[in-house]
Amino acid sequence: MEFTKRLLEQFLALAEERHFGRAAQRLSMSQPPLSQAMQRLERGLGVTLLDRRPGDLRLTPAGTAFAVEARRLLDAQSAVVERVRRVAHGLEGDVRVGYVSILSHRHLPRLLRAAAEELPGLRVHLHQDATVTLVEMLRSGALDLAFIRDPSPVPDDLVVHDFAVERIVAALPDEHRLAGAASVALSDLREDDFVLLSETALPGLARQARLACGESGFTPRRRADADDLTGLLGYVAAGLCVSLMPEDLRDFPVPGITFVPLREASPYLRTTVAAVRRADADAAVHRLLDLITRHTGP
Amino acid sequence: MEFTKRLLEQFLALAEERHFGRAAQRLSMSQPPLSQAMQRLERGLGVTLLDRRPGDLRLTPAGTAFAVEARRLLDAQSAVVERVRRVAHGLEGDVRVGYVSILSHRHLPRLLRAAAEELPGLRVHLHQDATVTLVEMLRSGALDLAFIRDPSPVPDDLVVHDFAVERIVAALPDEHRLAGAASVALSDLREDDFVLLSETALPGLARQARLACGESGFTPRRRADADDLTGLLGYVAAGLCVSLMPEDLRDFPVPGITFVPLREASPYLRTTVAAVRRADADAAVHRLLDLITRHTGP
DNA sequence: GAACTCCATATGGTCAACCATATCGAATGA
DNA sequence: TCATTCGATATGGTTGACCATATGGAGTTC
């Protein structure tokens, strides 16, 4: 038994008109083929749908039930077409998004809110991890988009878009001689002890700190290493060292630490980028990426 | 865009096999027409469902969504066929049932329970009214089945089946001289004052009381009339009259009243019948009627 | 580069769905 | 009784869906 749109429409027209002639007219066809179609329908179902009494056509109980179901089937079909098109156009769908730890605490929520508003049909699945892991997941297809740091050599199969830039600031103990300054030059810290991230943990930040000092003409005297940011903060708060950190950390004030902007400008920035697979054709990903770039520009 | 079963099955097979050749084989067809069918499908939707990369066929996000929807559409179609057949066979459906007031308090619940168990797909809509009204509603199509009293001249377009029989008993004041008897003959009451129902209210019972007395060779001395059973009960409880009532009323004991069986046997029965339209072809009604007769026999 | 895999394209045949016109047969009502 | 109404039936034509076989063409593998 096959329910063509046409067949369902014919039955519905007949169910409303309760008259073969009028229904046929409404369907822009002659009466005989309508009779035949209804016979085929009833034969196919093995069920009598119409109570053909002369001068008074009625639906049997089964016919009444079928009229409801027919309407539902038609609606379901249209809904499927609609939904598939929306998915194809990226207005609906699933996007798996990776991001690096707390560093995105400022921009990510804003972005998610904008996405929920502009692309309400999108379901975003979040996964937090380190940049290296995220890159791997993205390339293997486990993620569709990732907000990562420092993709210094960007893999061939990925494309990145700047998402947010964050200055590096000096983290000084409250009692440090420059803690009260409006800004410091990196070179002012050449004699200080530094605590820096180990290269293995968050290579991006570690490398950038090293480069920044290099450009200011000195190698930081590295008194200690730490595996993560909280480790760094501990050393600084204890008054033992100074360090360099992303400015966003100021949103998580730590007693004993003062953050002071660097006088040097552009080079000492940490950039967060949105990365996607170059070959990815998923429209939802592109919509989201488009939204990201638009919300990033101004 | 038309979603034939065949087309949906073809897409689903392809979505599972991820290979035109194997899918075609599973569908017992050759590969080219399958290619064509998928092209027609994609063209019809205006959406690319398949990511044809050499040696590795994938579904686009839209294709994945469509696979889910296609399965749903197929299930929905089968469900419709199933449902319509169940309605046609009376295993599912709506039946509007009328019944006369409290008189059915004993049998109706039992029947409804049996129906709910044996025909769980049936939705029964209950309506309580007087016999005359119910007969009218049944004939006009406002009801499908009615439990009524005394359809003495059964209208041509209705058929009735005995549902329950109920003896008529004497209702005597507690202090009546025969209140202690195990049974009374109607003729014993020839000298008593009677309270009877007015002919207009519940004509069936009123007429039957009159007939019963007539057969016992007397006309009851009618001291009072009442519009309903509670009115009757009031007169009897006050010790003013005797009356005749359906035995089931004993389930609602009234202080001051004793119910005593009549010695006369069969004629003094009140029968409740299940009535349906003779021309009604509704299978659900017949199922229910069949259940009724089966639960009535033994 | 030759063989192979895999999907697309080309061509042709069959059949059922779909439609129209003409007609029939039953029921209704004047 | 006769005209009318209304759905079923008869007959024939067109079309598109569906299938098969044969072939093309891109990409991979050895």
XYZ file of C-alpha atoms (C1' of nucleotides) in Angstrom:
656
model
C 0.000 0.000 0.000
C 1.444 3.276 -1.119
C 0.173 6.617 0.135
C 0.924 9.192 -2.535
C 0.312 12.804 -1.739
C -2.205 12.870 -4.507
C -4.106 9.911 -3.146
C -4.250 11.366 0.338
C -5.395 14.706 -0.986
C -8.080 13.001 -2.989
C -9.367 11.190 0.036
C -9.301 14.326 2.148
C -11.151 16.316 -0.477
C -13.756 13.611 -0.664
C -13.990 13.410 3.111
C -14.729 17.120 3.230
C -17.036 17.402 0.268
C -18.832 14.118 0.869
C -19.554 14.078 -2.824
C -17.531 12.467 -5.605
C -18.513 15.035 -8.203
C -17.690 18.099 -6.146
C -14.503 16.568 -4.791
C -13.377 15.707 -8.319
C -14.068 19.255 -9.386
C -12.052 20.632 -6.509
C -9.227 18.308 -7.479
C -9.432 19.432 -11.104
C -10.222 15.999 -12.386
C -13.227 14.057 -13.548
C -15.255 11.832 -11.319
C -14.446 8.331 -12.595
C -10.727 8.311 -11.818
C -11.547 9.571 -8.347
C -13.870 6.616 -7.871
C -11.119 4.322 -9.048
C -8.541 5.891 -6.789
C -10.778 5.453 -3.768
C -11.403 1.860 -4.712
C -7.697 1.234 -4.986
C -7.188 2.840 -1.622
C -9.847 0.743 0.051
C -8.644 -2.400 -1.658
C -5.091 -1.694 -0.611
C -6.050 -1.192 3.001
C -8.520 -4.028 2.927
C -10.898 -1.676 4.660
C -14.068 0.152 3.664
C -13.584 3.851 4.228
C -16.673 5.211 2.547
C -20.290 4.484 3.254
C -21.777 5.027 -0.171
C -25.438 5.462 0.391
C -27.356 7.052 -2.426
C -27.534 10.766 -2.042
C -25.618 10.759 1.207
C -21.964 9.842 1.239
C -20.466 9.205 4.662
C -17.229 8.072 6.184
C -17.097 4.821 8.059
C -15.401 4.941 11.469
C -12.270 3.632 9.769
C -12.650 6.383 7.169
C -12.881 9.022 9.847
C -9.765 7.682 11.486
C -7.982 7.566 8.169
C -8.875 11.161 7.402
C -7.073 12.244 10.551
C -4.078 10.063 9.796
C -3.935 11.169 6.179
C -3.724 14.790 7.228
C -0.980 13.835 9.649
C 0.984 11.956 7.021
C 0.853 14.898 4.663
C 2.012 17.241 7.382
C 4.767 14.856 8.365
C 6.044 14.719 4.811
C 6.155 18.483 4.478
C 7.827 18.716 7.846
C 10.522 16.309 6.726
C 11.232 18.327 3.614
C 11.336 21.462 5.680
C 13.628 19.993 8.289
C 16.056 18.479 5.799
C 16.316 21.793 4.007
C 16.971 23.601 7.241
C 19.711 21.164 8.101
C 21.182 21.541 4.638
C 21.176 25.305 5.045
C 22.735 25.084 8.460
C 19.733 26.534 10.271
C 19.398 23.353 12.249
C 21.908 20.755 13.298
C 24.610 19.683 15.684
C 28.010 21.313 15.992
C 30.706 19.906 18.270
C 32.784 22.739 19.607
C 36.039 22.446 21.488
C 37.639 25.218 23.530
C 40.602 25.780 25.770
C 40.050 25.963 29.514
C 39.183 29.105 31.418
C 40.851 31.297 28.894
C 37.630 31.540 26.967
C 35.564 32.406 29.975
C 34.980 35.884 28.685
C 34.222 35.465 25.014
C 32.687 32.029 24.815
C 29.533 32.774 26.824
C 28.915 35.877 24.768
C 29.267 33.870 21.588
C 26.999 31.081 22.776
C 24.343 33.592 23.658
C 24.547 35.206 20.235
C 24.405 31.803 18.543
C 21.367 30.735 20.529
C 19.630 33.894 19.448
C 20.599 33.941 15.803
C 20.664 30.189 15.166
C 18.154 28.758 17.594
C 18.050 25.468 15.703
C 21.687 24.754 16.378
C 22.644 22.344 19.113
C 26.168 23.091 20.287
C 28.100 20.354 22.051
C 30.959 21.726 24.113
C 34.180 19.995 24.940
C 37.032 21.520 26.862
C 40.604 20.403 26.376
C 44.114 21.590 25.616
C 44.966 23.095 22.254
C 47.017 20.141 21.044
C 44.254 17.699 21.852
C 41.610 19.877 20.292
C 43.587 20.159 17.077
C 43.861 16.395 16.926
C 40.146 15.921 17.578
C 39.282 18.483 14.969
C 41.403 16.818 12.322
C 40.049 13.373 13.100
C 36.475 14.577 12.851
C 35.644 14.289 16.534
C 35.041 18.027 16.635
C 33.678 20.435 14.063
C 35.097 23.663 15.392
C 37.616 24.545 18.068
C 38.663 27.689 19.862
C 42.350 27.195 20.361
C 45.585 29.014 21.076
C 48.708 29.441 19.042
C 48.283 27.201 16.071
C 51.743 28.357 15.120
C 52.207 25.967 12.258
C 48.572 25.720 11.170
C 48.018 22.206 9.798
C 47.248 22.149 6.099
C 43.796 20.683 6.552
C 42.633 23.362 8.979
C 41.640 26.977 8.563
C 41.739 29.432 11.413
C 39.992 32.728 12.048
C 41.009 35.156 14.721
C 38.521 35.067 17.501
C 39.874 37.125 20.348
C 43.115 38.804 21.265
C 44.295 39.096 24.759
C 47.208 41.143 25.979
C 49.847 39.690 28.198
C 50.238 41.532 31.470
C 52.792 41.365 34.213
C 51.725 39.552 37.375
C 53.542 41.100 40.315
C 53.442 40.472 44.055
C 51.569 43.273 45.794
C 54.777 44.353 47.535
C 56.789 44.503 44.291
C 58.458 47.847 43.639
C 56.427 48.333 40.443
C 53.113 47.076 41.770
C 51.761 50.607 41.951
C 52.783 51.613 38.422
C 50.222 52.293 35.705
C 52.284 50.182 33.320
C 55.672 48.567 33.137
C 58.137 47.913 30.361
C 59.227 44.316 30.111
C 62.841 45.418 30.326
C 62.120 46.827 33.824
C 61.782 43.244 34.932
C 65.088 41.971 33.518
C 66.556 41.572 37.004
C 63.531 39.891 38.517
C 63.070 36.205 39.149
C 60.477 34.665 36.882
C 58.158 31.747 37.242
C 57.051 30.447 33.854
C 54.970 27.651 32.488
C 56.785 24.474 31.595
C 57.037 24.090 27.837
C 55.117 20.832 27.867
C 51.986 22.001 29.637
C 50.810 25.053 27.737
C 53.516 25.507 25.115
C 51.855 28.507 23.583
C 51.946 30.770 26.559
C 55.390 29.602 27.627
C 56.860 30.247 24.231
C 55.243 33.625 23.941
C 56.597 34.737 27.275
C 60.058 33.669 26.197
C 59.782 35.467 22.862
C 58.498 38.635 24.480
C 61.457 38.822 26.795
C 63.801 38.023 23.954
C 62.500 40.966 21.980
C 63.065 43.171 24.995
C 66.655 42.009 24.990
C 66.945 39.601 27.911
C 66.360 36.013 28.893
C 64.085 35.809 31.939
C 65.772 34.430 35.001
C 63.682 31.403 35.492
C 63.401 30.649 39.151
C 60.596 28.146 38.915
C 58.315 26.281 36.546
C 54.689 25.394 36.918
C 52.379 23.054 35.090
C 49.381 25.340 35.023
C 48.264 28.842 35.704
C 47.306 28.264 39.311
C 50.857 27.113 39.950
C 52.163 30.357 38.525
C 49.782 32.353 40.659
C 50.951 30.571 43.767
C 54.573 31.539 43.197
C 53.715 35.144 42.503
C 51.318 35.491 45.409
C 54.050 34.153 47.685
C 56.171 37.101 46.621
C 58.879 34.889 45.200
C 58.632 35.735 41.480
C 57.022 37.783 38.791
C 55.298 36.267 35.785
C 53.510 37.006 32.553
C 49.874 36.112 32.096
C 46.867 36.721 29.904
C 45.028 39.848 30.933
C 41.737 38.020 31.309
C 43.038 36.483 34.486
C 42.262 39.780 36.160
C 38.699 38.606 36.266
C 39.778 36.055 38.851
C 41.451 38.242 41.451
C 44.055 36.505 43.596
C 45.048 38.033 46.949
C 48.639 39.181 46.928
C 48.898 39.657 43.192
C 48.732 42.836 41.168
C 48.367 42.764 37.406
C 50.089 45.581 35.550
C 49.793 46.201 31.792
C 52.935 46.048 29.683
C 54.054 49.167 27.955
C 55.009 47.246 24.820
C 52.115 46.968 22.421
C 51.155 44.477 19.768
C 53.678 41.655 19.819
C 52.762 40.617 23.302
C 49.303 39.379 22.479
C 47.835 35.979 22.825
C 45.381 35.190 20.114
C 42.502 32.755 20.345
C 41.419 31.454 16.968
C 38.444 29.515 15.734
C 39.651 26.546 13.723
C 37.683 24.347 11.344
C 38.556 21.670 8.825
C 39.314 23.215 5.466
C 37.308 20.538 3.629
C 34.301 20.686 5.944
C 31.145 21.450 4.002
C 28.773 21.402 6.959
C 26.553 24.431 6.525
C 25.890 24.701 10.249
C 29.604 25.023 10.882
C 29.845 27.742 8.281
C 26.898 29.605 9.731
C 28.489 29.470 13.133
C 31.852 30.506 11.760
C 30.239 33.396 9.961
C 28.575 34.489 13.161
C 31.918 34.250 14.938
C 33.727 36.443 12.463
C 30.932 38.987 12.499
C 30.968 39.125 16.279
C 34.716 39.405 16.307
C 35.318 42.248 13.914
C 33.949 45.387 15.587
C 8.412 15.589 -3.933
C 6.972 12.158 -3.362
C 8.334 9.753 -0.774
C 7.473 6.258 -1.939
C 8.185 3.390 0.373
C 10.576 2.046 -2.162
C 12.502 5.298 -2.389
C 12.829 5.583 1.367
C 13.955 1.993 1.667
C 16.516 2.578 -1.028
C 17.921 5.555 0.784
C 17.996 3.742 4.100
C 19.743 0.742 2.580
C 22.304 3.056 1.079
C 22.714 4.938 4.317
C 23.499 1.694 6.081
C 25.680 0.067 3.473
C 27.450 3.245 2.441
C 28.008 1.600 -0.917
C 25.837 1.766 -4.021
C 26.725 -1.705 -5.204
C 26.026 -3.487 -1.936
C 22.888 -1.467 -1.279
C 21.585 -2.301 -4.747
C 22.279 -5.950 -4.131
C 20.409 -5.853 -0.837
C 17.524 -4.195 -2.643
C 17.569 -6.854 -5.365
C 18.257 -4.393 -8.098
C 21.170 -3.228 -10.163
C 23.265 -0.244 -9.265
C 22.359 2.295 -11.973
C 18.682 2.697 -11.107
C 19.683 3.151 -7.495
C 21.977 5.974 -8.524
C 19.141 7.502 -10.487
C 16.699 7.164 -7.649
C 19.071 8.928 -5.250
C 19.597 11.674 -7.776
C 15.872 12.137 -8.132
C 15.559 12.258 -4.377
C 18.276 14.859 -3.981
C 16.945 16.893 -6.872
C 13.443 16.773 -5.449
C 14.593 17.970 -2.051
C 17.018 20.441 -3.539
C 19.515 19.124 -1.040
C 22.656 17.014 -1.234
C 22.246 13.980 0.973
C 25.277 11.970 -0.054
C 28.895 12.913 0.088
C 30.245 10.844 -2.790
C 33.946 10.686 -2.275
C 35.752 7.976 -4.128
C 35.968 4.818 -2.109
C 34.209 6.325 0.856
C 30.546 7.225 0.651
C 29.217 9.359 3.473
C 26.031 11.080 4.476
C 25.935 14.844 4.659
C 24.414 16.297 7.831
C 21.186 16.701 5.863
C 21.473 13.081 4.790
C 21.871 11.936 8.358
C 18.817 13.913 9.355
C 16.861 12.520 6.432
C 17.783 8.947 7.343
C 16.145 9.430 10.708
C 13.094 11.059 9.180
C 12.783 8.426 6.476
C 12.669 5.674 9.054
C 10.026 7.665 10.896
C 7.924 8.166 7.782
C 7.967 4.467 7.022
C 6.965 3.626 10.557
C 4.224 6.242 10.450
C 2.795 4.751 7.275
C 2.710 1.250 8.696
C 1.187 2.586 11.877
C -1.576 4.260 9.890
C -2.418 1.049 8.073
C -2.402 -0.812 11.351
C -4.589 1.718 13.078
C -7.137 1.963 10.293
C -7.439 -1.809 10.209
C -7.928 -1.945 13.938
C -10.665 0.661 13.710
C -12.291 -1.234 10.869
C -12.243 -4.391 12.926
C -13.655 -2.653 15.928
C -10.555 -3.155 18.073
C -10.133 0.567 18.358
C -12.620 3.380 18.223
C -15.222 5.492 19.958
C -18.590 4.249 21.107
C -21.175 6.578 22.586
C -23.214 4.713 25.139
C -26.368 5.909 26.780
C -27.876 4.417 29.935
C -30.752 5.009 32.281
C -30.022 6.555 35.656
C -29.076 4.645 38.738
C -30.844 1.552 37.571
C -27.737 0.361 35.865
C -25.563 0.869 38.880
C -25.044 -2.824 39.274
C -24.472 -4.113 35.762
C -22.914 -1.198 33.983
C -19.679 -1.015 35.991
C -19.159 -4.734 35.542
C -19.644 -4.381 31.827
C -17.314 -1.403 31.532
C -14.628 -3.305 33.339
C -14.998 -6.281 31.042
C -14.921 -4.013 28.000
C -11.802 -2.230 29.173
C -10.109 -5.575 29.564
C -11.239 -7.255 26.373
C -11.322 -4.212 24.111
C -8.712 -1.864 25.531
C -8.666 0.195 22.351
C -12.276 1.222 22.760
C -13.105 4.638 24.142
C -16.570 4.571 25.663
C -18.425 7.850 26.044
C -21.187 7.630 28.603
C -24.371 9.628 28.656
C -27.135 9.201 31.163
C -30.715 10.037 30.350
C -34.256 8.726 30.345
C -35.235 5.887 28.064
C -37.334 7.989 25.700
C -34.538 10.464 25.222
C -31.967 7.755 24.732
C -34.089 6.083 22.067
C -34.338 9.366 20.241
C -30.617 10.018 20.468
C -29.865 6.515 19.286
C -32.108 6.851 16.265
C -30.728 10.245 15.343
C -27.177 8.989 15.544
C -26.192 10.902 18.657
C -25.570 7.591 20.421
C -24.335 4.253 19.188
C -25.693 2.010 21.888
C -28.107 2.502 24.746
C -29.065 0.554 27.809
C -32.715 1.301 28.161
C -35.930 0.097 29.735
C -39.137 -1.136 28.229
C -38.847 -0.502 24.541
C -42.328 -1.930 24.354
C -42.894 -1.109 20.749
C -39.305 -1.434 19.544
C -38.840 1.063 16.713
C -38.229 -0.591 13.371
C -34.743 0.838 12.978
C -33.495 -0.467 16.318
C -32.547 -3.894 17.554
C -32.501 -4.778 21.222
C -30.748 -7.454 23.210
C -31.675 -8.395 26.737
C -29.061 -7.088 29.063
C -30.321 -7.586 32.582
C -33.540 -8.534 34.236
C -34.619 -7.146 37.503
C -37.513 -8.289 39.593
C -40.021 -5.883 40.934
C -40.385 -6.016 44.686
C -42.842 -4.522 47.105
C -41.631 -1.539 49.079
C -43.394 -1.530 52.441
C -43.145 0.695 55.484
C -41.276 -1.076 58.265
C -44.448 -1.167 60.337
C -46.586 -2.684 57.577
C -48.328 -5.899 58.535
C -46.433 -7.822 55.843
C -43.050 -6.218 56.397
C -41.772 -9.331 58.131
C -42.967 -11.790 55.472
C -40.487 -13.687 53.304
C -42.588 -12.805 50.288
C -45.949 -11.308 49.450
C -48.495 -11.921 46.730
C -49.516 -8.780 44.909
C -53.134 -9.552 45.672
C -52.317 -9.240 49.392
C -51.838 -5.572 48.770
C -55.162 -4.954 46.981
C -56.510 -2.983 49.928
C -53.378 -0.888 50.480
C -52.797 2.668 49.374
C -50.224 2.915 46.609
C -47.822 5.614 45.555
C -46.804 5.193 41.937
C -44.708 7.014 39.416
C -46.502 9.498 37.241
C -46.900 8.181 33.733
C -44.924 11.037 32.252
C -41.749 10.656 34.277
C -40.699 7.039 33.915
C -43.544 5.560 31.888
C -42.011 2.104 31.833
C -42.070 1.432 35.515
C -45.425 3.077 35.999
C -47.041 1.030 33.314
C -45.521 -2.178 34.540
C -46.802 -1.631 38.031
C -50.255 -1.016 36.638
C -50.126 -4.138 34.487
C -48.872 -6.315 37.308
C -51.751 -5.284 39.532
C -54.142 -5.760 36.690
C -53.026 -9.326 36.239
C -53.514 -9.926 39.913
C -57.087 -8.764 39.493
C -57.167 -5.294 40.968
C -56.472 -1.691 40.210
C -54.070 -0.213 42.763
C -55.599 2.471 44.887
C -53.421 5.316 43.939
C -52.987 7.626 46.868
C -50.144 9.630 45.471
C -47.891 10.161 42.473
C -44.238 10.998 42.345
C -41.941 12.188 39.626
C -39.018 10.031 40.531
C -37.946 7.159 42.686
C -36.867 9.286 45.619
C -40.357 10.708 45.746
C -41.775 7.211 45.968
C -39.360 6.308 48.703
C -40.391 9.328 50.711
C -44.059 8.358 50.725
C -43.322 4.779 51.715
C -40.843 5.684 54.406
C -43.460 7.992 55.889
C -45.674 4.956 56.320
C -48.380 6.400 54.096
C -48.246 3.985 51.146
C -46.805 0.882 49.663
C -45.154 0.826 46.265
C -43.492 -1.370 43.680
C -39.863 -0.907 42.781
C -36.954 -2.558 41.054
C -35.148 -4.932 43.372
C -31.807 -3.276 42.792
C -32.949 -0.389 44.934
C -32.226 -2.595 47.921
C -28.617 -1.658 47.395
C -29.557 1.835 48.574
C -31.180 1.128 51.899
C -33.668 3.738 53.111
C -34.585 3.907 56.795
C -38.189 2.980 57.374
C -38.589 0.920 54.240
C -38.592 -2.865 53.871
C -38.332 -4.487 50.470
C -40.204 -7.777 50.152
C -40.059 -10.044 47.066
C -43.259 -10.736 45.206
C -44.519 -14.268 45.075
C -45.521 -13.939 41.454
C -42.703 -14.872 39.189
C -41.755 -13.983 35.682
C -44.178 -11.364 34.445
C -43.122 -8.892 37.033
C -39.691 -8.297 35.707
C -38.147 -5.171 34.491
C -35.816 -5.806 31.647
C -32.893 -3.636 30.659
C -31.962 -4.051 27.036
C -29.032 -2.970 24.971
C -30.328 -1.202 21.872
C -28.456 -0.384 18.696
C -29.423 0.865 15.259
C -30.334 -2.009 13.006
C -28.401 -0.514 10.089
C -25.308 0.345 12.111
C -22.248 -1.297 10.616
C -19.763 0.057 13.140
C -17.559 -2.875 14.042
C -16.734 -1.435 17.453
C -20.425 -1.359 18.298
C -20.767 -4.952 17.240
C -17.754 -6.008 19.264
C -19.213 -4.310 22.285
C -22.630 -5.792 21.654
C -21.089 -9.218 21.312
C -19.302 -8.763 24.599
C -22.569 -7.677 26.190
C -24.496 -10.725 25.063
C -21.691 -13.012 26.148
C -21.579 -11.412 29.565
C -25.330 -11.586 29.848
C -26.010 -15.225 29.007
C -24.610 -17.269 31.883
C 50.333 2.397 -16.851
C 47.262 -1.407 -16.343
C 43.846 -3.400 -13.665
C 40.388 -2.434 -10.597
C 36.710 -0.145 -7.940
C 32.885 2.616 -7.860
C 29.540 5.707 -9.202
C 27.406 8.241 -13.225
C 25.438 8.209 -17.745
C 23.143 6.295 -21.925
C 19.577 3.552 -23.971
C 15.571 0.835 -24.177
C 11.711 -1.843 -22.414
C 7.683 -2.768 -19.278
C 4.001 -1.612 -16.521
C 1.056 0.675 -13.429
C -0.777 5.108 -12.285
C -3.357 8.597 -13.907
C -6.568 10.884 -16.646
C -10.606 11.638 -19.920
C -14.988 10.462 -22.314
C -18.868 7.579 -22.670
C -22.139 4.662 -20.503
C -24.545 1.906 -17.005
C -27.487 1.008 -12.978
C -29.619 2.110 -8.707
C -32.134 5.178 -5.971
C -34.866 9.404 -5.472
C -38.514 12.411 -6.226
C -41.950 14.950 -8.852
C -43.687 6.625 -14.796
C -40.118 9.483 -16.037
C -36.392 12.588 -15.281
C -32.615 13.362 -12.351
C -28.750 12.424 -9.468
C -24.753 9.993 -8.328
C -21.439 6.693 -8.157
C -19.557 2.511 -10.696
C -17.883 0.546 -14.888
C -15.846 0.321 -19.592
C -12.384 1.791 -22.795
C -8.384 4.030 -24.393
C -4.404 7.193 -24.260
C -0.314 9.390 -22.007
C 3.266 9.528 -18.928
C 6.599 8.696 -15.586
C 8.534 5.338 -12.450
C 11.223 1.525 -12.420
C 14.196 -1.793 -14.102
C 18.068 -3.919 -16.888
C 22.344 -3.984 -19.734
C 26.130 -1.564 -21.598
C 29.400 2.020 -21.201
C 31.961 6.102 -19.457
C 35.252 8.337 -16.349
C 37.497 9.443 -12.024
C 40.382 7.705 -8.573
C 43.114 4.113 -6.327
C 46.483 0.334 -6.189
C 50.105 -2.526 -7.552
